[in-house]
Amino acid sequence: MAGHKYQAPRGTFDVLPDVARTRGRIERTAAAIFARAGYEPIATPSFEDTELFERGVGHSTDIVRKEMFTFEDKGGRSLTLRPEGTAPICRAYVEHGMQALAQPVKLFYVGPFFRHERPQAGRYRQFHQLGAEAIGTDSPIADAEAIGLLADLLAELGVPGVELRLGSLGSLDARQAYLEELKAYLRAHETELAKEVRERIDANPLRAFDSNDEGTRAAMAAAPKLVERLEGEDADHFAEVRALLDASGVEYTIDPTLVRGLDYYTRTIFSFVCDRLGAQSEIGGGGRYDGLVEQLGGRPAPAVGWAAGIERIMLALDEESPAPGRDVFIAVADEESEGRSLALILAGELRKAGLSAEVDLGGRGLKGQFKHADRIGARRVVILEGGGAQLRDMSSGEQRPVDTGDLIAEITGGQA
Ligand code: HAM
């Protein structure tokens, strides 16, 4: 349609170069941290069978009830743009027989995820997570290691104002008695609860702790807390995770009201919040999911992991990544093609030597090329003219003849 202005869909955004550079730094820092801890990269498709998330994430969660981008393909199959990465990775773990590998299988990923939420600062419909999963271990050391990795990442990136909240949901069986107690409490306080919470007393009573409604919050202050009801192996596991975090100097606070928006969690759960983020204060979080692999058809494989929101990390960092400029721009004074092909050859040689180099792609005259070199932040300009070459330093304005064969040595001072 002539004159129509297209825009990125609501809740999505374009990652322009200034932001993409920061994102690149975050991804490189994470990849290095993961590699040093023995985590291997994995990528799964952007969409999966809808059932994977219904089963994996849980029917009673907001994600499955309201937030999935679900569509039918031309063969009538129901597919969903992935709202999270843990269920797909467990699917891949089972599908590719990773149980036969050395356990635990430690994987990391980065990529886009999709949730049909109400967009606001820090909450988007397409966002990016980086995450880590250690599948095939129930050791509390795995929990402490996973938590430590996210703490290290946020510290190394320089994210300010971060706090770690820790809780435990106990194992699935042990949780049942507590859930009955909680439901009874919620029913006794039904009139004080928000409609949404009331409607989900049976389906998802834990979410009452997560409500923003004032009445509900007041009622929940005196509600029985799961961390205070942990017994036996669940209590020991949680105590061990805490002791390991203490020993490794990771600071945390126990949050008895901590709950998460996915149904697969068992035992340890955690959340890194950041005071620079406003309402969407969670920068990353995760926990243990000992039953998920089995629920998705695999042999039982306890696991732990987390994911962090890249956009939220960037909001918290609030940093500008200016364009890096260029080491060299090669300008050609004459119209003849010889100079232009020499420029392209020289640029290739400079790039091979690790320098950034550009040539004129706009058919500009010499004056125009200088102006362009200045706009893109070139530190030096090589001018090819009449079979000879000059090297100009753009900050000092100093210009002298050079031999094109010595260009790399001239520029790097013989360091290249
Ligand atoms: P989650 O808490 O749903 O967990 O998401 C993890 C992180 O993704 C959040 O802490 C937040 O930073 C970011 N995030 C979530 N939704 C949005 C959104 N709409 N816009 C921007 N950022 C968002 C999971 O997804 C689990 N799979 C984590 C996990 C891995 N648990 C175990 N292993």
Coordinates of C-alpha atoms and ligand atoms in Angstrom, one line a residue:
M1 CA 0.0 0.0 0.0
A2 CA 1.6 3.3 -1.1
G3 CA 2.4 5.6 1.8
H4 CA 1.7 3.0 4.5
K5 CA 4.3 3.1 7.3
Y6 CA 5.0 -0.3 8.7
Q7 CA 6.1 -0.7 12.4
A8 CA 7.4 -3.6 14.4
P9 CA 4.5 -5.5 16.0
R10 CA 3.3 -4.4 19.5
G11 CA 5.5 -5.8 22.2
T12 CA 8.4 -6.4 19.8
F13 CA 11.3 -4.1 18.9
D14 CA 14.2 -3.8 16.5
V15 CA 17.6 -4.3 17.9
L16 CA 19.5 -1.4 16.4
P17 CA 23.3 -1.5 16.3
D18 CA 24.0 0.5 19.5
V19 CA 21.9 -2.0 21.4
A20 CA 23.1 -5.0 19.4
R21 CA 26.7 -4.3 20.4
T22 CA 25.8 -4.4 24.1
R23 CA 23.9 -7.6 23.4
G24 CA 26.9 -9.1 21.7
R25 CA 29.0 -8.3 24.8
I26 CA 26.5 -10.0 27.1
E27 CA 26.3 -13.1 24.9
R28 CA 30.1 -13.4 24.6
T29 CA 30.6 -12.9 28.3
A30 CA 28.0 -15.6 29.0
A31 CA 29.4 -18.0 26.5
A32 CA 32.9 -17.7 28.1
I33 CA 31.5 -18.3 31.6
F34 CA 29.6 -21.3 30.4
A35 CA 32.5 -22.8 28.5
R36 CA 34.8 -22.5 31.5
A37 CA 32.2 -24.4 33.6
G38 CA 31.8 -27.2 31.0
Y39 CA 28.4 -26.2 29.6
E40 CA 27.9 -27.0 25.9
P41 CA 25.8 -24.9 23.5
I42 CA 22.5 -26.1 22.3
A43 CA 19.7 -24.6 20.1
T44 CA 16.2 -25.9 19.7
P45 CA 13.5 -24.7 17.2
S46 CA 11.6 -21.5 17.8
F47 CA 8.3 -23.4 17.8
E48 CA 7.3 -26.8 19.1
D49 CA 4.2 -28.9 19.4
T50 CA 1.7 -27.1 21.6
E51 CA 1.4 -30.1 23.8
L52 CA 5.0 -30.0 24.9
F53 CA 4.4 -26.7 26.7
E54 CA 0.9 -27.7 28.0
R55 CA 2.5 -30.8 29.6
G56 CA 5.8 -29.3 30.5
V57 CA 5.0 -25.8 31.7
G58 CA 1.6 -26.8 33.1
H59 CA -2.1 -26.2 32.3
S60 CA -2.7 -23.9 35.3
T61 CA 0.1 -21.5 34.5
D62 CA -0.5 -18.0 33.1
I63 CA 1.9 -18.9 30.3
V64 CA -0.2 -21.8 29.0
R65 CA -3.6 -20.3 29.9
K66 CA -3.1 -16.8 28.3
E67 CA 0.3 -16.1 26.9
M68 CA 1.1 -18.6 24.2
F69 CA 1.4 -17.7 20.5
T70 CA -0.3 -20.8 19.2
F71 CA -1.2 -21.5 15.6
E72 CA -2.2 -24.3 13.3
D73 CA 0.1 -25.3 10.5
K74 CA -1.2 -26.3 7.1
G75 CA -1.4 -29.9 8.2
G76 CA -3.7 -29.0 11.1
R77 CA -1.1 -29.5 13.8
S78 CA -1.1 -27.2 16.8
L79 CA 2.2 -25.4 17.2
T80 CA 3.4 -22.8 19.6
L81 CA 6.2 -20.2 19.5
R82 CA 8.3 -21.3 22.5
P83 CA 7.5 -19.3 25.6
E84 CA 10.5 -20.8 27.5
G85 CA 13.4 -23.1 26.9
T86 CA 13.5 -25.8 29.6
A87 CA 10.7 -28.0 28.2
P88 CA 12.2 -28.0 24.7
I89 CA 15.6 -28.9 26.0
C90 CA 14.2 -31.7 28.1
R91 CA 12.4 -32.8 24.9
A92 CA 15.7 -32.8 23.0
Y93 CA 17.5 -34.6 25.9
V94 CA 15.0 -37.5 25.6
E95 CA 14.7 -37.4 21.8
H96 CA 18.4 -37.6 21.3
G97 CA 19.1 -40.2 24.0
M98 CA 21.3 -37.8 25.9
Q99 CA 20.8 -40.0 28.9
A100 CA 23.5 -42.3 27.5
L101 CA 26.0 -39.5 27.7
A102 CA 28.1 -38.7 30.8
Q103 CA 25.7 -37.2 33.4
P104 CA 24.8 -34.5 34.1
V105 CA 24.5 -33.1 30.6
K106 CA 25.2 -29.4 31.0
L107 CA 23.8 -27.2 28.3
F108 CA 23.4 -23.4 27.6
Y109 CA 21.3 -21.5 25.1
V110 CA 20.5 -18.1 23.9
G111 CA 17.6 -17.0 21.7
P112 CA 14.2 -15.5 21.2
F113 CA 11.1 -16.5 23.3
F114 CA 7.5 -15.4 22.9
R115 CA 4.8 -14.6 25.4
H116 CA 1.6 -12.7 24.7
E117 CA 1.9 -10.4 27.7
R118 CA 0.8 -6.8 28.2
P119 CA 3.9 -5.0 27.0
Q120 CA 5.7 -2.6 29.3
A121 CA 9.2 -1.7 30.2
G122 CA 11.1 -5.0 30.6
R123 CA 8.2 -7.0 29.4
Y124 CA 7.9 -7.8 25.7
R125 CA 6.1 -10.3 23.4
Q126 CA 9.3 -11.3 21.8
F127 CA 12.3 -11.3 24.2
H128 CA 15.6 -13.0 24.5
Q129 CA 16.8 -15.4 27.2
L130 CA 20.1 -16.9 27.9
G131 CA 19.9 -19.9 30.0
A132 CA 21.7 -23.0 31.4
E133 CA 20.4 -26.5 32.3
A134 CA 22.2 -29.3 34.1
I135 CA 20.2 -32.5 33.5
G136 CA 20.9 -35.8 35.2
T137 CA 21.9 -34.8 38.7
D138 CA 20.1 -34.3 42.0
S139 CA 23.3 -33.1 43.8
P140 CA 22.9 -29.8 45.7
I141 CA 26.3 -28.9 44.3
A142 CA 24.6 -28.6 40.9
D143 CA 22.1 -26.1 42.3
A144 CA 24.8 -24.1 44.0
E145 CA 27.0 -24.2 40.8
A146 CA 24.1 -23.1 38.6
I147 CA 23.2 -20.2 40.9
G148 CA 26.8 -19.2 41.1
L149 CA 27.1 -19.1 37.3
L150 CA 24.3 -16.5 37.1
A151 CA 25.8 -14.6 40.0
D152 CA 29.1 -14.6 38.2
L153 CA 27.6 -13.5 34.9
L154 CA 25.7 -10.5 36.4
A155 CA 28.8 -9.5 38.4
E156 CA 31.1 -9.8 35.4
L157 CA 28.7 -7.7 33.2
G158 CA 28.6 -5.1 36.0
V159 CA 24.8 -5.3 36.6
P160 CA 24.2 -3.0 39.6
G161 CA 21.7 -3.5 42.5
V162 CA 21.3 -7.3 42.2
E163 CA 19.8 -9.4 45.0
L164 CA 19.3 -13.2 45.1
R165 CA 16.2 -14.7 46.6
L166 CA 16.1 -18.3 47.4
G167 CA 13.4 -20.8 48.3
S168 CA 12.5 -24.4 48.1
L169 CA 9.3 -26.1 47.0
G170 CA 10.2 -29.6 48.3
S171 CA 9.7 -32.7 46.2
L172 CA 6.3 -33.2 44.5
D173 CA 5.0 -35.9 46.9
A174 CA 6.1 -34.1 50.0
R175 CA 4.4 -30.9 48.7
Q176 CA 1.0 -32.4 48.6
A177 CA 0.3 -32.3 52.3
Y178 CA 1.4 -28.6 52.4
L179 CA -0.8 -27.7 49.4
E180 CA -3.8 -29.1 51.2
E181 CA -3.0 -27.0 54.2
L182 CA -2.5 -23.9 52.0
K183 CA -5.8 -24.5 50.1
A184 CA -7.7 -24.8 53.5
Y185 CA -6.0 -21.5 54.5
L186 CA -7.0 -19.8 51.2
R187 CA -10.6 -21.0 51.5
A188 CA -10.8 -19.7 55.1
H189 CA -9.6 -16.3 53.7
E190 CA -11.6 -16.4 50.5
T191 CA -13.3 -13.0 50.9
E192 CA -9.9 -11.2 51.2
L193 CA -8.5 -12.7 48.0
A194 CA -8.5 -11.3 44.5
K195 CA -10.9 -13.0 42.0
E196 CA -8.1 -14.5 40.0
V197 CA -6.5 -16.1 43.1
R198 CA -9.9 -17.3 44.3
E199 CA -10.5 -19.0 41.0
R200 CA -7.3 -20.9 41.2
I201 CA -7.3 -22.1 44.8
D202 CA -7.5 -25.7 43.6
A203 CA -5.5 -25.4 40.3
N204 CA -2.6 -23.4 41.5
P205 CA -2.8 -22.3 45.1
L206 CA 0.9 -21.3 45.3
R207 CA 0.4 -18.4 42.9
A208 CA -1.5 -16.6 45.7
F209 CA 1.9 -15.6 47.0
D210 CA 2.7 -13.9 43.7
S211 CA -0.4 -11.7 43.6
N212 CA -0.1 -7.9 43.3
D213 CA -3.5 -7.4 44.9
E214 CA -3.3 -5.7 48.2
G215 CA -5.9 -7.7 50.0
T216 CA -4.4 -10.9 48.8
R217 CA -0.9 -9.8 49.9
A218 CA -2.2 -8.9 53.4
A219 CA -3.9 -12.3 53.7
M220 CA -0.9 -14.2 52.5
A221 CA 1.4 -12.6 55.1
A222 CA 0.1 -15.1 57.7
A223 CA -0.3 -18.0 55.3
P224 CA 1.6 -21.2 56.0
K225 CA 5.0 -21.2 54.2
L226 CA 6.4 -24.2 52.3
V227 CA 10.0 -23.6 53.3
E228 CA 8.9 -23.8 56.9
R229 CA 7.3 -27.2 56.3
L230 CA 10.2 -29.0 54.5
E231 CA 11.1 -32.3 56.0
G232 CA 13.6 -35.2 55.6
E233 CA 15.6 -35.2 52.4
D234 CA 13.9 -32.1 51.1
A235 CA 15.1 -30.1 54.2
D236 CA 18.6 -31.7 54.0
H237 CA 18.9 -30.8 50.3
F238 CA 17.9 -27.2 50.9
A239 CA 20.3 -26.9 53.9
E240 CA 23.1 -28.3 51.7
V241 CA 22.4 -25.8 48.9
R242 CA 22.5 -22.9 51.4
A243 CA 25.7 -24.2 53.0
L244 CA 27.3 -24.5 49.6
L245 CA 26.3 -20.9 48.7
D246 CA 27.6 -19.7 52.0
A247 CA 30.9 -21.5 51.5
S248 CA 31.3 -20.0 48.0
G249 CA 30.4 -16.5 49.1
V250 CA 27.2 -16.1 47.1
E251 CA 24.9 -13.8 49.1
Y252 CA 21.1 -14.5 49.2
T253 CA 18.0 -14.0 51.3
I254 CA 15.5 -16.8 52.0
D255 CA 12.2 -15.8 50.6
P256 CA 9.4 -18.0 52.0
T257 CA 6.9 -16.4 49.6
L258 CA 9.0 -17.1 46.4
V259 CA 7.0 -18.9 43.7
R260 CA 7.6 -19.2 40.0
G261 CA 5.3 -19.1 37.0
L262 CA 6.1 -22.6 35.7
D263 CA 4.7 -25.8 37.2
Y264 CA 7.8 -28.0 36.8
Y265 CA 9.8 -26.8 39.8
T266 CA 10.7 -29.0 42.7
R267 CA 13.0 -28.2 45.6
T268 CA 15.3 -25.3 45.0
I269 CA 13.9 -22.1 43.3
F270 CA 15.7 -18.8 43.0
S271 CA 15.2 -15.4 41.6
F272 CA 17.8 -12.6 40.9
V273 CA 16.0 -9.3 41.2
C274 CA 17.5 -5.9 40.3
D275 CA 16.4 -2.6 41.9
R276 CA 16.9 -0.7 38.7
L277 CA 14.1 -2.5 36.9
G278 CA 10.9 -1.2 38.3
A279 CA 7.8 -3.5 38.2
Q280 CA 9.5 -6.2 36.1
S281 CA 12.3 -6.6 38.6
E282 CA 13.4 -10.2 38.0
I283 CA 16.5 -10.3 35.8
G284 CA 16.8 -14.0 35.9
G285 CA 15.7 -17.1 37.8
G286 CA 15.1 -20.8 37.8
G287 CA 15.4 -23.8 40.0
R288 CA 15.3 -27.6 40.1
Y289 CA 12.8 -29.6 38.0
D290 CA 13.3 -33.2 39.0
G291 CA 10.2 -34.6 37.4
L292 CA 10.1 -32.8 34.0
V293 CA 12.2 -35.3 31.9
E294 CA 10.1 -38.2 33.1
Q295 CA 6.9 -36.2 32.5
L296 CA 8.0 -35.7 28.9
G297 CA 8.6 -39.4 28.4
G298 CA 12.2 -40.0 29.4
R299 CA 13.7 -42.1 32.2
P300 CA 13.7 -40.0 35.4
A301 CA 16.5 -37.4 35.3
P302 CA 16.6 -34.8 38.0
A303 CA 17.8 -31.4 36.8
V304 CA 18.4 -27.8 37.6
G305 CA 18.8 -24.6 35.6
W306 CA 17.9 -21.0 35.0
A307 CA 17.2 -18.3 32.4
A308 CA 18.0 -14.6 32.4
G309 CA 16.3 -12.0 30.3
I310 CA 18.8 -10.2 28.0
E311 CA 16.6 -7.1 27.6
R312 CA 16.3 -6.8 31.4
I313 CA 20.1 -7.1 31.8
M314 CA 20.4 -4.3 29.2
L315 CA 17.9 -2.1 31.0
A316 CA 19.7 -2.6 34.3
L317 CA 23.1 -1.9 32.7
D318 CA 21.7 1.2 30.9
E319 CA 24.9 1.5 28.9
E320 CA 25.6 3.0 25.5
S321 CA 27.8 1.1 23.1
P322 CA 29.0 3.7 20.6
A323 CA 30.1 2.6 17.2
P324 CA 33.7 1.5 17.3
G325 CA 34.8 3.6 14.4
R326 CA 37.2 2.3 11.7
D327 CA 40.9 1.9 11.6
V328 CA 41.3 2.9 8.0
F329 CA 39.2 4.3 5.2
I330 CA 40.7 4.1 1.7
A331 CA 39.9 7.0 -0.5
V332 CA 40.4 7.0 -4.3
A333 CA 41.1 10.4 -5.9
D334 CA 40.8 9.4 -9.5
E335 CA 37.8 8.1 -11.3
E336 CA 39.8 5.3 -13.0
S337 CA 38.9 1.8 -12.0
E338 CA 42.6 0.9 -11.2
G339 CA 42.6 2.9 -8.1
R340 CA 39.2 1.5 -7.0
S341 CA 40.4 -2.1 -7.4
L342 CA 43.6 -1.3 -5.6
A343 CA 41.5 0.1 -2.7
L344 CA 39.5 -3.1 -2.5
I345 CA 42.6 -5.2 -2.5
L346 CA 44.3 -3.1 0.2
A347 CA 41.1 -3.2 2.3
G348 CA 41.2 -7.0 2.1
E349 CA 44.8 -7.1 3.2
L350 CA 44.2 -4.8 6.1
R351 CA 41.2 -6.8 7.2
K352 CA 43.2 -10.0 7.1
A353 CA 45.7 -8.3 9.4
G354 CA 42.9 -7.7 11.9
L355 CA 42.2 -4.0 11.1
S356 CA 38.9 -2.6 10.2
A357 CA 39.0 -1.1 6.8
E358 CA 36.4 0.4 4.4
V359 CA 36.3 1.7 0.9
D360 CA 33.9 4.1 -0.7
L361 CA 30.7 2.3 -1.9
G362 CA 28.9 5.5 -2.8
G363 CA 30.7 6.8 -5.9
R364 CA 31.7 9.9 -4.1
G365 CA 34.4 12.4 -5.1
L366 CA 37.5 12.8 -2.9
K367 CA 35.9 15.5 -0.8
G368 CA 32.8 13.4 -0.3
Q369 CA 34.9 10.4 0.7
F370 CA 36.7 12.5 3.3
K371 CA 33.4 13.7 4.7
H372 CA 32.2 10.1 4.8
A373 CA 35.4 8.8 6.5
D374 CA 34.8 11.4 9.2
R375 CA 31.2 10.4 9.7
I376 CA 32.0 6.8 10.2
G377 CA 34.8 7.6 12.6
A378 CA 37.8 6.5 10.5
R379 CA 41.0 7.1 12.4
R380 CA 43.1 7.2 9.3
V381 CA 42.5 7.7 5.6
V382 CA 44.7 6.3 2.8
I383 CA 44.4 8.4 -0.3
L384 CA 45.2 6.7 -3.6
E385 CA 46.1 9.3 -6.2
G386 CA 48.1 9.2 -9.4
G387 CA 49.7 5.8 -8.7
G388 CA 50.9 6.9 -5.3
A389 CA 49.4 6.8 -1.8
Q390 CA 49.2 9.2 1.2
L391 CA 48.3 8.3 4.8
R392 CA 46.4 10.9 6.8
D393 CA 45.8 10.8 10.5
M394 CA 42.3 12.1 11.0
S395 CA 42.8 13.5 14.5
S396 CA 46.1 15.4 13.9
G397 CA 45.5 16.1 10.3
E398 CA 49.1 15.0 9.6
Q399 CA 49.5 13.5 6.1
R400 CA 52.5 11.8 4.5
P401 CA 53.3 9.6 1.6
V402 CA 53.3 5.9 2.1
D403 CA 54.3 2.8 0.1
T404 CA 51.1 0.7 -0.2
G405 CA 53.3 -2.4 0.4
D406 CA 54.2 -1.1 3.8
L407 CA 50.7 0.0 4.8
I408 CA 50.0 -2.6 7.5
A409 CA 53.4 -2.1 9.1
E410 CA 53.0 1.7 9.0
I411 CA 49.6 1.5 10.7
T412 CA 50.3 -1.1 13.3
G413 CA 53.9 0.1 13.9
G414 CA 55.0 -3.4 12.9
Q415 CA 52.8 -5.1 15.5
A416 CA 50.4 -6.9 13.1
Ligands
HAM1 P1 11.0 -17.3 33.6 O1 11.1 -16.8 35.0 O2 9.7 -17.5 33.1 O3 11.8 -18.7 33.6 O4 11.9 -16.5 32.6 C1 13.2 -16.2 32.8 C2 13.6 -14.8 32.6 O5 13.2 -14.4 31.3 C3 12.9 -13.8 33.6 O6 13.6 -13.7 34.8 C4 13.0 -12.5 32.8 O7 14.2 -11.9 33.0 C5 12.9 -13.0 31.3 N1 11.5 -12.8 30.8 C6 10.4 -13.6 31.0 N2 9.3 -13.1 30.4 C7 9.7 -11.9 29.8 C8 9.1 -11.0 28.9 N3 7.8 -11.1 28.6 N4 9.8 -9.9 28.5 C9 11.1 -9.8 28.8 N5 11.8 -10.7 29.6 C10 11.1 -11.7 30.0 C11 11.9 -19.6 32.5 O8 11.6 -19.2 31.4 C12 12.5 -20.9 32.9 N6 12.6 -21.7 31.6 C13 13.8 -20.7 33.5 C14 14.5 -22.0 33.9 C15 15.4 -22.6 33.2 N7 14.2 -22.8 34.9 C16 14.9 -23.9 34.9 N8 15.7 -23.8 33.9

